[in-house]
Amino acid sequence: MATQAVAPLSLPPLPYADNALEPVISAKTLSFHHGKHHRTYVENTNKLIAGTELADLSLDQIVTVTAGRADRASLFNNAAQAWNHSFYWRCLKPKGGGEPPTTLKQKMEEAFGSVEACRKELVNNAIAQFGSGWAWLVLEGSKLKVVKTANADTPLTQGMRPLLTIDVWEHAYYLDYQNKRADHVNAVIDKLTNWEFAAENLARFAAGRL
Ligand SMILES: [Fe+2]
C-alpha cells in the first residue's frame, strides 16, 4: 500500500466517525485505539527518525529497512504498528461483512475451497495468535493465504502482500469484550469487514502495482 512520504509522519484520520462501527466496536474503543494507541506509534516513529538518515523515507520504507535489525527494534515496532493500523482502519466499514466481490470470492474458492472456509481460517488464526498480534489475508505469489503475526510483525516484510487484517491486540477489544476475543473476531468479520478494500488490494497487486 502506498503511504505518504513526508517527515514528520502524520496520523491519518479514521475513514469513518468514532461511533460508526457500533455496536461491534464502541466509540470509546475506537477513540482510544486510534487517538491514543495509533497516535503514539506515529509520534514515537517521528521521534526515532528525527535527524537520522531515515527521516525522509516513507512509512513503508522505514518498516522495510528496519525489519530484522536488532539495533532498530524500537523503530521497527513503532513504524510497523503505525503502518498496520493505517491499513487496519481501511479493512473495516459500517455495515461490512457479507459476500466478497466476485474477483476475491473466486480467489478464496481457489485457495480454500469456499468463502466460508477462508473466513474460518481468518477467525481461527485471529483466535490462535498467542498474545498480541494480527491475522491477515495475504497474497503470496498469486495465491491467497491466511497468516498470523506477533506483536508489530507484518507480512509486508515477509514477502507477502496484505489484502486484509484483523487487530487482535487486547486494546482492540478489551473495553467491549474483555477476554472474549473470539466473539470480537467473529463480529468484526461478519459485520464490519470491508471486502471491497481487500478486493481493491488484490486488483492492485494483480496489476503489478505495489
Ligand atoms: Fe491496535
Coordinates of N, CA and C and ligand atoms in Angstrom, one line a residue:
M1 N 0.8 -1.2 0.0 CA 0.0 0.0 0.0 C 0.9 1.2 0.0
A2 N 0.6 2.2 -0.8 CA 1.4 3.4 -0.9 C 1.0 4.3 0.3
T3 N 2.1 4.8 1.0 CA 1.8 5.8 2.0 C 2.5 7.0 1.7
Q4 N 2.1 8.1 2.3 CA 2.7 9.4 2.1 C 4.1 9.5 2.6
A5 N 5.1 9.9 1.7 CA 6.4 10.1 2.1 C 6.7 11.5 2.6
V6 N 6.4 11.7 3.9 CA 6.6 13.0 4.4 C 7.2 12.9 5.8
A7 N 8.1 13.8 6.2 CA 8.5 13.8 7.6 C 8.1 15.1 8.2
P8 N 7.5 15.2 9.3 CA 7.2 14.0 10.1 C 6.0 13.3 9.5
L9 N 5.8 12.1 9.9 CA 4.6 11.3 9.5 C 3.4 11.8 10.3
S10 N 2.3 11.7 9.7 CA 1.1 12.2 10.4 C 0.1 11.0 10.6
L11 N -0.7 11.2 11.7 CA -1.8 10.2 12.0 C -2.9 10.4 10.9
P12 N -3.1 9.4 10.1 CA -4.2 9.5 9.2 C -5.6 9.5 9.9
P13 N -6.5 10.4 9.5 CA -7.8 10.3 10.1 C -8.5 9.0 9.9
L14 N -9.4 8.7 10.8 CA -10.3 7.5 10.6 C -11.1 7.7 9.4
P15 N -11.4 6.7 8.6 CA -12.2 6.8 7.4 C -13.7 6.9 7.7
Y16 N -14.1 6.9 9.0 CA -15.5 7.0 9.4 C -15.5 7.6 10.8
A17 N -16.7 7.9 11.3 CA -16.8 8.5 12.7 C -16.5 7.5 13.7
D18 N -16.1 8.0 14.9 CA -15.8 7.2 16.1 C -16.9 6.2 16.4
N19 N -18.1 6.6 16.2 CA -19.2 5.7 16.6 C -19.8 4.9 15.4
A20 N -19.2 5.0 14.3 CA -19.7 4.4 13.1 C -19.7 2.9 13.1
L21 N -18.9 2.3 13.9 CA -18.7 0.8 13.9 C -19.5 0.2 15.1
E22 N -20.3 1.0 15.8 CA -21.1 0.4 16.9 C -22.2 -0.4 16.3
P23 N -22.7 -1.4 17.0 CA -22.3 -1.8 18.3 C -21.1 -2.8 18.4
V24 N -20.6 -3.2 17.2 CA -19.5 -4.2 17.2 C -18.2 -3.6 17.9
I25 N -17.9 -2.4 17.5 CA -16.7 -1.7 18.2 C -17.2 -0.4 18.7
S26 N -17.1 -0.1 20.0 CA -17.7 1.1 20.6 C -16.9 2.3 20.2
A27 N -17.5 3.5 20.3 CA -16.8 4.7 20.1 C -15.7 4.9 21.0
K28 N -15.9 4.4 22.3 CA -14.8 4.5 23.3 C -13.6 3.7 22.8
T29 N -13.8 2.5 22.4 CA -12.7 1.7 22.0 C -12.0 2.3 20.7
L30 N -12.8 2.8 19.8 CA -12.2 3.3 18.6 C -11.5 4.6 18.9
S31 N -12.0 5.5 19.8 CA -11.3 6.7 20.0 C -10.0 6.5 20.8
F32 N -9.9 5.5 21.7 CA -8.7 5.2 22.3 C -7.7 4.5 21.4
H33 N -8.2 3.6 20.6 CA -7.4 2.8 19.7 C -6.7 3.7 18.7
H34 N -7.5 4.6 18.1 CA -7.0 5.5 17.0 C -6.3 6.7 17.7
G35 N -7.0 7.3 18.6 CA -6.5 8.6 19.1 C -5.3 8.5 20.1
K36 N -5.2 7.3 20.8 CA -4.1 7.1 21.7 C -3.1 6.1 21.2
H37 N -3.5 4.9 20.9 CA -2.6 3.9 20.6 C -1.9 4.2 19.2
H38 N -2.7 4.3 18.2 CA -2.2 4.6 16.9 C -1.3 5.9 16.9
R39 N -1.9 6.9 17.5 CA -1.2 8.2 17.6 C 0.2 8.0 18.2
T40 N 0.3 7.2 19.3 CA 1.6 7.1 20.0 C 2.6 6.4 19.0
Y41 N 2.1 5.4 18.3 CA 3.1 4.7 17.3 C 3.6 5.7 16.3
V42 N 2.7 6.6 15.8 CA 3.2 7.6 14.8 C 4.2 8.6 15.5
E43 N 3.8 9.0 16.7 CA 4.7 10.0 17.4 C 6.0 9.4 17.7
N44 N 6.0 8.2 18.2 CA 7.3 7.5 18.5 C 8.1 7.3 17.3
T45 N 7.5 7.0 16.2 CA 8.2 6.8 14.9 C 8.9 8.1 14.6
N46 N 8.2 9.2 14.6 CA 8.7 10.5 14.3 C 9.9 10.9 15.2
K47 N 9.8 10.6 16.5 CA 10.9 10.9 17.4 C 12.1 10.1 17.1
L48 N 11.9 8.8 16.7 CA 13.1 7.9 16.4 C 13.7 8.2 15.1
I49 N 13.0 8.8 14.1 CA 13.6 9.0 12.8 C 14.2 10.5 12.7
A50 N 13.8 11.3 13.7 CA 14.2 12.7 13.6 C 15.7 12.8 13.5
G51 N 16.2 13.6 12.6 CA 17.6 13.8 12.5 C 18.5 12.6 12.0
T52 N 17.8 11.6 11.6 CA 18.5 10.4 11.1 C 18.4 10.3 9.5
E53 N 19.1 9.4 8.9 CA 19.0 9.2 7.5 C 17.7 8.6 7.1
L54 N 16.9 8.2 8.1 CA 15.6 7.6 7.7 C 14.4 8.7 7.7
A55 N 14.8 9.9 8.0 CA 13.7 10.9 8.2 C 12.9 11.2 7.0
D56 N 13.5 11.0 5.8 CA 12.8 11.3 4.6 C 12.1 10.1 3.9
L57 N 12.2 9.0 4.5 CA 11.6 7.8 3.9 C 10.1 7.7 4.2
S58 N 9.4 7.0 3.3 CA 8.0 6.7 3.6 C 7.9 5.7 4.7
L59 N 6.7 5.6 5.3 CA 6.5 4.7 6.3 C 6.8 3.2 5.9
D60 N 6.3 2.9 4.7 CA 6.6 1.5 4.2 C 8.1 1.3 4.1
Q61 N 8.9 2.3 3.7 CA 10.3 2.1 3.6 C 11.0 1.9 4.9
I62 N 10.5 2.7 5.9 CA 11.0 2.6 7.3 C 10.8 1.2 7.8
V63 N 9.6 0.7 7.6 CA 9.3 -0.6 8.1 C 10.2 -1.6 7.4
T64 N 10.4 -1.5 6.1 CA 11.2 -2.5 5.4 C 12.6 -2.5 5.8
V65 N 13.2 -1.3 5.9 CA 14.7 -1.2 6.2 C 15.0 -1.5 7.6
T66 N 14.0 -1.4 8.5 CA 14.4 -1.7 9.9 C 14.0 -3.2 10.3
A67 N 13.3 -3.9 9.5 CA 12.8 -5.2 9.8 C 14.0 -6.1 10.1
G68 N 14.0 -6.9 11.2 CA 15.0 -7.8 11.5 C 16.3 -7.2 12.0
R69 N 16.3 -5.9 12.2 CA 17.6 -5.3 12.8 C 17.4 -5.0 14.3
A70 N 18.2 -5.7 15.0 CA 18.2 -5.6 16.5 C 18.4 -4.2 17.0
D71 N 19.3 -3.5 16.2 CA 19.6 -2.1 16.7 C 18.5 -1.1 16.3
R72 N 17.5 -1.6 15.6 CA 16.4 -0.7 15.2 C 15.0 -1.3 15.6
A73 N 15.1 -2.1 16.6 CA 13.8 -2.8 17.0 C 12.7 -1.9 17.4
S74 N 13.1 -0.9 18.2 CA 12.1 0.0 18.7 C 11.5 0.8 17.6
L75 N 12.3 1.3 16.6 CA 11.7 2.0 15.5 C 10.9 1.1 14.6
F76 N 11.4 -0.2 14.4 CA 10.5 -1.1 13.6 C 9.2 -1.3 14.3
N77 N 9.2 -1.6 15.6 CA 7.9 -1.9 16.3 C 6.9 -0.7 16.1
N78 N 7.4 0.5 16.3 CA 6.5 1.7 16.2 C 6.1 1.9 14.8
A79 N 7.0 1.9 13.9 CA 6.7 2.1 12.4 C 5.7 1.1 11.9
A80 N 6.0 -0.2 12.2 CA 5.2 -1.3 11.7 C 3.8 -1.2 12.3
Q81 N 3.7 -0.8 13.6 CA 2.4 -0.6 14.2 C 1.6 0.6 13.6
A82 N 2.4 1.6 13.2 CA 1.7 2.8 12.6 C 1.2 2.3 11.2
W83 N 2.0 1.5 10.5 CA 1.5 1.0 9.1 C 0.4 0.1 9.3
N84 N 0.5 -0.9 10.2 CA -0.6 -1.9 10.4 C -1.9 -1.2 10.7
H85 N -1.9 -0.2 11.6 CA -3.1 0.4 12.0 C -3.7 1.2 10.9
S86 N -2.9 2.0 10.1 CA -3.4 2.7 8.9 C -4.2 1.8 8.0
F87 N -3.6 0.6 7.8 CA -4.2 -0.4 6.9 C -5.4 -1.0 7.6
Y88 N -5.4 -1.3 8.8 CA -6.5 -1.9 9.6 C -7.8 -1.1 9.5
W89 N -7.7 0.2 9.7 CA -8.9 1.1 9.7 C -9.6 0.9 8.3
R90 N -8.9 0.7 7.3 CA -9.5 0.6 6.0 C -10.1 -0.7 5.7
C91 N -9.7 -1.7 6.5 CA -10.3 -3.1 6.4 C -11.6 -3.2 7.0
L92 N -12.1 -2.1 7.7 CA -13.4 -2.1 8.4 C -14.3 -1.1 7.7
K93 N -15.6 -1.3 7.8 CA -16.5 -0.3 7.4 C -17.9 -0.5 8.1
P94 N -18.7 0.5 8.3 CA -20.0 0.3 8.8 C -20.8 -0.6 7.9
K95 N -21.6 -1.5 8.4 CA -22.4 -2.4 7.6 C -21.5 -3.2 6.6
G96 N -20.4 -3.7 7.1 CA -19.5 -4.5 6.3 C -19.9 -6.0 6.4
G97 N -18.9 -6.8 6.1 CA -19.2 -8.3 6.0 C -19.9 -8.7 4.8
G98 N -20.6 -9.8 4.9 CA -21.4 -10.2 3.7 C -20.5 -10.9 2.7
E99 N -21.0 -10.9 1.4 CA -20.4 -11.6 0.3 C -19.2 -10.7 -0.2
P100 N -18.0 -11.3 -0.4 CA -16.9 -10.6 -1.0 C -17.2 -10.4 -2.5
P101 N -16.6 -9.3 -3.1 CA -16.7 -9.1 -4.6 C -16.2 -10.4 -5.3
T102 N -16.8 -10.6 -6.5 CA -16.5 -11.8 -7.3 C -15.1 -12.2 -7.5
T103 N -14.2 -11.2 -7.8 CA -12.8 -11.4 -8.0 C -12.2 -12.1 -6.8
L104 N -12.5 -11.5 -5.6 CA -11.9 -12.0 -4.4 C -12.5 -13.4 -4.0
K105 N -13.8 -13.5 -4.3 CA -14.5 -14.7 -4.0 C -13.9 -15.9 -4.7
Q106 N -13.6 -15.6 -6.0 CA -13.0 -16.7 -6.8 C -11.6 -17.1 -6.3
K107 N -10.9 -16.1 -5.9 CA -9.5 -16.4 -5.3 C -9.6 -17.2 -4.1
M108 N -10.6 -16.9 -3.3 CA -10.9 -17.6 -2.0 C -11.2 -19.1 -2.3
E109 N -12.1 -19.2 -3.3 CA -12.6 -20.6 -3.6 C -11.4 -21.4 -4.1
E110 N -10.5 -20.8 -4.9 CA -9.3 -21.5 -5.5 C -8.4 -21.9 -4.3
A111 N -8.2 -21.1 -3.4 CA -7.2 -21.4 -2.3 C -7.8 -22.2 -1.2
F112 N -9.0 -21.9 -0.8 CA -9.6 -22.6 0.4 C -10.8 -23.5 0.1
G113 N -11.3 -23.5 -1.1 CA -12.5 -24.3 -1.4 C -13.8 -23.5 -1.3
S114 N -13.8 -22.6 -0.4 CA -15.1 -21.8 -0.3 C -14.8 -20.5 0.5
V115 N -15.7 -19.5 0.4 CA -15.6 -18.3 1.1 C -15.6 -18.6 2.6
E116 N -16.5 -19.5 3.0 CA -16.7 -19.9 4.4 C -15.4 -20.5 5.0
A117 N -14.8 -21.3 4.2 CA -13.5 -22.0 4.6 C -12.4 -20.9 4.9
C118 N -12.4 -19.9 4.0 CA -11.4 -18.8 4.1 C -11.8 -18.0 5.4
R119 N -13.0 -17.7 5.5 CA -13.5 -17.0 6.7 C -13.1 -17.7 8.0
K120 N -13.2 -19.0 8.0 CA -12.9 -19.8 9.2 C -11.4 -19.8 9.5
E121 N -10.6 -19.8 8.4 CA -9.1 -19.7 8.6 C -8.8 -18.4 9.2
L122 N -9.4 -17.3 8.8 CA -9.1 -16.0 9.4 C -9.5 -16.0 10.9
V123 N -10.7 -16.5 11.1 CA -11.2 -16.5 12.5 C -10.2 -17.3 13.4
N124 N -9.9 -18.5 12.9 CA -9.0 -19.4 13.7 C -7.6 -18.8 13.9
N125 N -7.1 -18.2 12.9 CA -5.8 -17.6 13.1 C -5.8 -16.4 14.1
A126 N -6.9 -15.6 14.0 CA -7.1 -14.5 14.9 C -7.2 -15.0 16.3
I127 N -7.9 -16.1 16.5 CA -8.1 -16.6 17.9 C -6.8 -17.3 18.4
A128 N -6.1 -18.0 17.4 CA -4.9 -18.7 17.8 C -3.7 -17.9 18.1
Q129 N -3.7 -16.7 17.6 CA -2.5 -15.9 17.8 C -2.3 -15.7 19.4
F130 N -1.1 -16.2 19.9 CA -0.9 -16.2 21.3 C -0.4 -14.8 21.7
G131 N -1.2 -14.1 22.5 CA -0.8 -12.7 22.9 C -1.1 -11.7 21.8
S132 N -0.4 -10.6 21.8 CA -0.7 -9.6 20.8 C -0.3 -9.9 19.4
G133 N -1.1 -9.4 18.5 CA -0.7 -9.6 17.1 C -1.8 -9.4 16.1
W134 N -1.7 -10.0 15.0 CA -2.6 -9.7 13.8 C -2.9 -11.0 13.1
A135 N -4.1 -11.1 12.5 CA -4.4 -12.1 11.5 C -4.6 -11.4 10.1
W136 N -4.1 -12.1 9.1 CA -4.0 -11.4 7.8 C -4.5 -12.3 6.7
L137 N -5.2 -11.7 5.7 CA -5.4 -12.4 4.4 C -4.4 -11.8 3.5
V138 N -3.5 -12.6 2.9 CA -2.4 -12.1 2.1 C -2.4 -12.8 0.7
L139 N -1.7 -12.2 -0.1 CA -1.3 -12.8 -1.4 C 0.1 -13.2 -1.4
E140 N 0.4 -14.4 -1.6 CA 1.8 -14.9 -1.7 C 2.0 -15.5 -3.1
G141 N 2.8 -14.8 -3.9 CA 2.8 -15.2 -5.3 C 1.5 -14.8 -5.8
S142 N 0.8 -15.8 -6.4 CA -0.6 -15.5 -6.9 C -1.6 -16.2 -6.1
K143 N -1.2 -16.7 -4.9 CA -2.2 -17.5 -4.1 C -2.6 -16.8 -2.8
L144 N -3.8 -16.9 -2.5 CA -4.3 -16.3 -1.2 C -3.9 -17.2 -0.1
K145 N -3.5 -16.6 1.1 CA -3.1 -17.3 2.3 C -3.7 -16.6 3.5
V146 N -3.9 -17.3 4.6 CA -4.1 -16.6 5.8 C -3.0 -16.9 6.8
V147 N -2.5 -15.8 7.4 CA -1.3 -15.9 8.3 C -1.6 -15.1 9.5
K148 N -0.8 -15.4 10.6 CA -0.9 -14.5 11.7 C 0.5 -14.0 12.1
T149 N 0.6 -12.9 12.7 CA 1.9 -12.3 13.0 C 1.8 -11.8 14.5
A150 N 3.0 -11.9 15.2 CA 3.0 -11.5 16.6 C 3.4 -10.0 16.7
N151 N 2.8 -9.4 17.7 CA 3.2 -8.0 18.1 C 3.1 -7.1 16.9
A152 N 4.2 -6.5 16.5 CA 4.1 -5.5 15.3 C 4.4 -6.1 14.0
D153 N 4.8 -7.4 14.0 CA 5.2 -8.0 12.7 C 4.2 -8.0 11.7
T154 N 4.6 -7.8 10.4 CA 3.7 -7.6 9.3 C 4.2 -8.4 8.1
P155 N 3.2 -8.9 7.3 CA 3.6 -9.6 6.1 C 4.3 -8.8 5.1
L156 N 4.3 -7.5 5.3 CA 5.0 -6.6 4.3 C 6.5 -6.9 4.2
T157 N 7.0 -7.4 5.3 CA 8.5 -7.7 5.3 C 8.8 -9.2 5.2
Q158 N 7.7 -9.9 4.9 CA 7.9 -11.4 4.8 C 7.5 -11.9 3.4
G159 N 7.7 -11.0 2.4 CA 7.4 -11.5 1.0 C 6.0 -11.7 0.7
M160 N 5.1 -11.2 1.5 CA 3.6 -11.3 1.2 C 3.0 -10.0 1.1
R161 N 1.9 -10.0 0.4 CA 1.2 -8.7 0.1 C -0.2 -8.7 0.9
P162 N -0.3 -7.8 1.9 CA -1.5 -7.9 2.7 C -2.8 -7.4 1.9
L163 N -3.9 -8.2 2.1 CA -5.1 -7.7 1.5 C -6.1 -7.3 2.6
L164 N -6.0 -7.9 3.8 CA -6.9 -7.6 4.8 C -6.3 -8.0 6.2
T165 N -6.6 -7.2 7.2 CA -6.1 -7.6 8.6 C -7.1 -7.5 9.6
I166 N -6.9 -8.2 10.7 CA -7.7 -8.0 12.0 C -6.7 -7.9 13.1
D167 N -6.9 -6.8 13.9 CA -6.1 -6.5 15.0 C -6.6 -7.3 16.2
V168 N -5.7 -8.1 16.8 CA -6.1 -8.9 18.0 C -5.3 -8.5 19.2
W169 N -4.7 -7.4 19.2 CA -4.1 -6.8 20.4 C -5.3 -6.6 21.4
E170 N -5.1 -6.8 22.7 CA -6.2 -6.6 23.6 C -6.8 -5.2 23.5
H171 N -6.0 -4.2 23.2 CA -6.5 -2.8 23.1 C -7.6 -2.7 22.0
A172 N -7.7 -3.6 21.1 CA -8.7 -3.6 20.0 C -10.1 -4.0 20.5
Y173 N -10.1 -4.7 21.6 CA -11.4 -5.3 22.0 C -11.7 -5.3 23.5
Y174 N -10.7 -5.1 24.3 CA -10.9 -5.4 25.8 C -12.0 -4.6 26.4
L175 N -12.1 -3.3 26.1 CA -13.2 -2.5 26.7 C -14.6 -3.0 26.4
D176 N -14.7 -3.6 25.2 CA -16.1 -4.0 24.8 C -16.3 -5.5 25.0
Y177 N -15.3 -6.3 24.9 CA -15.4 -7.8 25.0 C -14.7 -8.5 26.1
Q178 N -13.9 -7.7 26.9 CA -13.0 -8.2 27.9 C -12.2 -9.4 27.3
N179 N -12.2 -10.6 27.9 CA -11.3 -11.6 27.4 C -11.9 -12.4 26.2
K180 N -13.1 -12.0 25.7 CA -13.8 -12.8 24.7 C -13.3 -12.4 23.3
R181 N -12.1 -12.8 23.0 CA -11.5 -12.4 21.7 C -12.3 -13.0 20.5
A182 N -12.7 -14.3 20.7 CA -13.4 -15.0 19.6 C -14.7 -14.2 19.3
D183 N -15.5 -13.7 20.3 CA -16.7 -13.0 20.0 C -16.4 -11.8 19.2
H184 N -15.4 -11.1 19.6 CA -15.0 -9.8 18.8 C -14.6 -10.2 17.4
V185 N -13.8 -11.2 17.2 CA -13.3 -11.5 15.9 C -14.5 -12.0 15.0
N186 N -15.3 -12.8 15.5 CA -16.5 -13.2 14.6 C -17.4 -12.0 14.3
A187 N -17.6 -11.1 15.2 CA -18.5 -10.0 15.0 C -17.8 -9.1 13.9
V188 N -16.5 -8.8 14.1 CA -15.8 -8.0 13.1 C -15.9 -8.5 11.7
I189 N -15.6 -9.8 11.6 CA -15.5 -10.4 10.3 C -16.9 -10.4 9.6
D190 N -17.9 -10.7 10.4 CA -19.3 -10.8 9.9 C -20.0 -9.5 9.6
K191 N -19.6 -8.5 10.4 CA -20.4 -7.2 10.4 C -19.6 -6.0 9.9
L192 N -18.3 -6.1 10.0 CA -17.5 -4.9 9.7 C -16.5 -5.0 8.5
T193 N -16.2 -6.3 8.1 CA -15.2 -6.4 7.1 C -15.4 -5.7 5.8
N194 N -14.4 -5.0 5.4 CA -14.5 -4.2 4.1 C -13.9 -5.1 3.0
W195 N -14.7 -6.1 2.5 CA -14.2 -7.0 1.5 C -13.8 -6.2 0.2
E196 N -14.5 -5.1 0.0 CA -14.2 -4.3 -1.2 C -12.8 -3.8 -1.2
F197 N -12.3 -3.4 0.0 CA -11.0 -2.9 0.2 C -10.0 -4.0 -0.1
A198 N -10.3 -5.2 0.4 CA -9.4 -6.4 0.1 C -9.4 -6.7 -1.4
A199 N -10.5 -6.6 -2.0 CA -10.6 -6.8 -3.5 C -9.8 -5.8 -4.3
E200 N -9.9 -4.5 -3.8 CA -9.1 -3.5 -4.4 C -7.6 -3.8 -4.3
N201 N -7.2 -4.2 -3.1 CA -5.8 -4.6 -2.9 C -5.4 -5.7 -3.9
L202 N -6.2 -6.7 -4.0 CA -6.0 -7.8 -4.8 C -5.8 -7.4 -6.3
A203 N -6.7 -6.5 -6.7 CA -6.6 -6.0 -8.1 C -5.3 -5.2 -8.3
R204 N -5.0 -4.4 -7.3 CA -3.7 -3.6 -7.5 C -2.5 -4.5 -7.6
F205 N -2.4 -5.5 -6.8 CA -1.3 -6.4 -6.8 C -1.3 -7.3 -8.1
A206 N -2.5 -7.7 -8.5 CA -2.6 -8.5 -9.7 C -2.2 -7.7 -10.9
A207 N -2.3 -6.4 -10.8 CA -1.9 -5.5 -12.0 C -0.4 -5.1 -11.8
G208 N 0.2 -5.6 -10.8 CA 1.7 -5.4 -10.6 C 2.0 -4.1 -9.9
R209 N 0.9 -3.5 -9.4 CA 1.2 -2.2 -8.7 C 1.3 -2.5 -7.2
L210 N 2.3 -1.9 -6.5 CA 2.5 -2.2 -5.1 C 1.8 -1.2 -4.2
Ligands
FE1 FE -4.2 -1.9 17.6

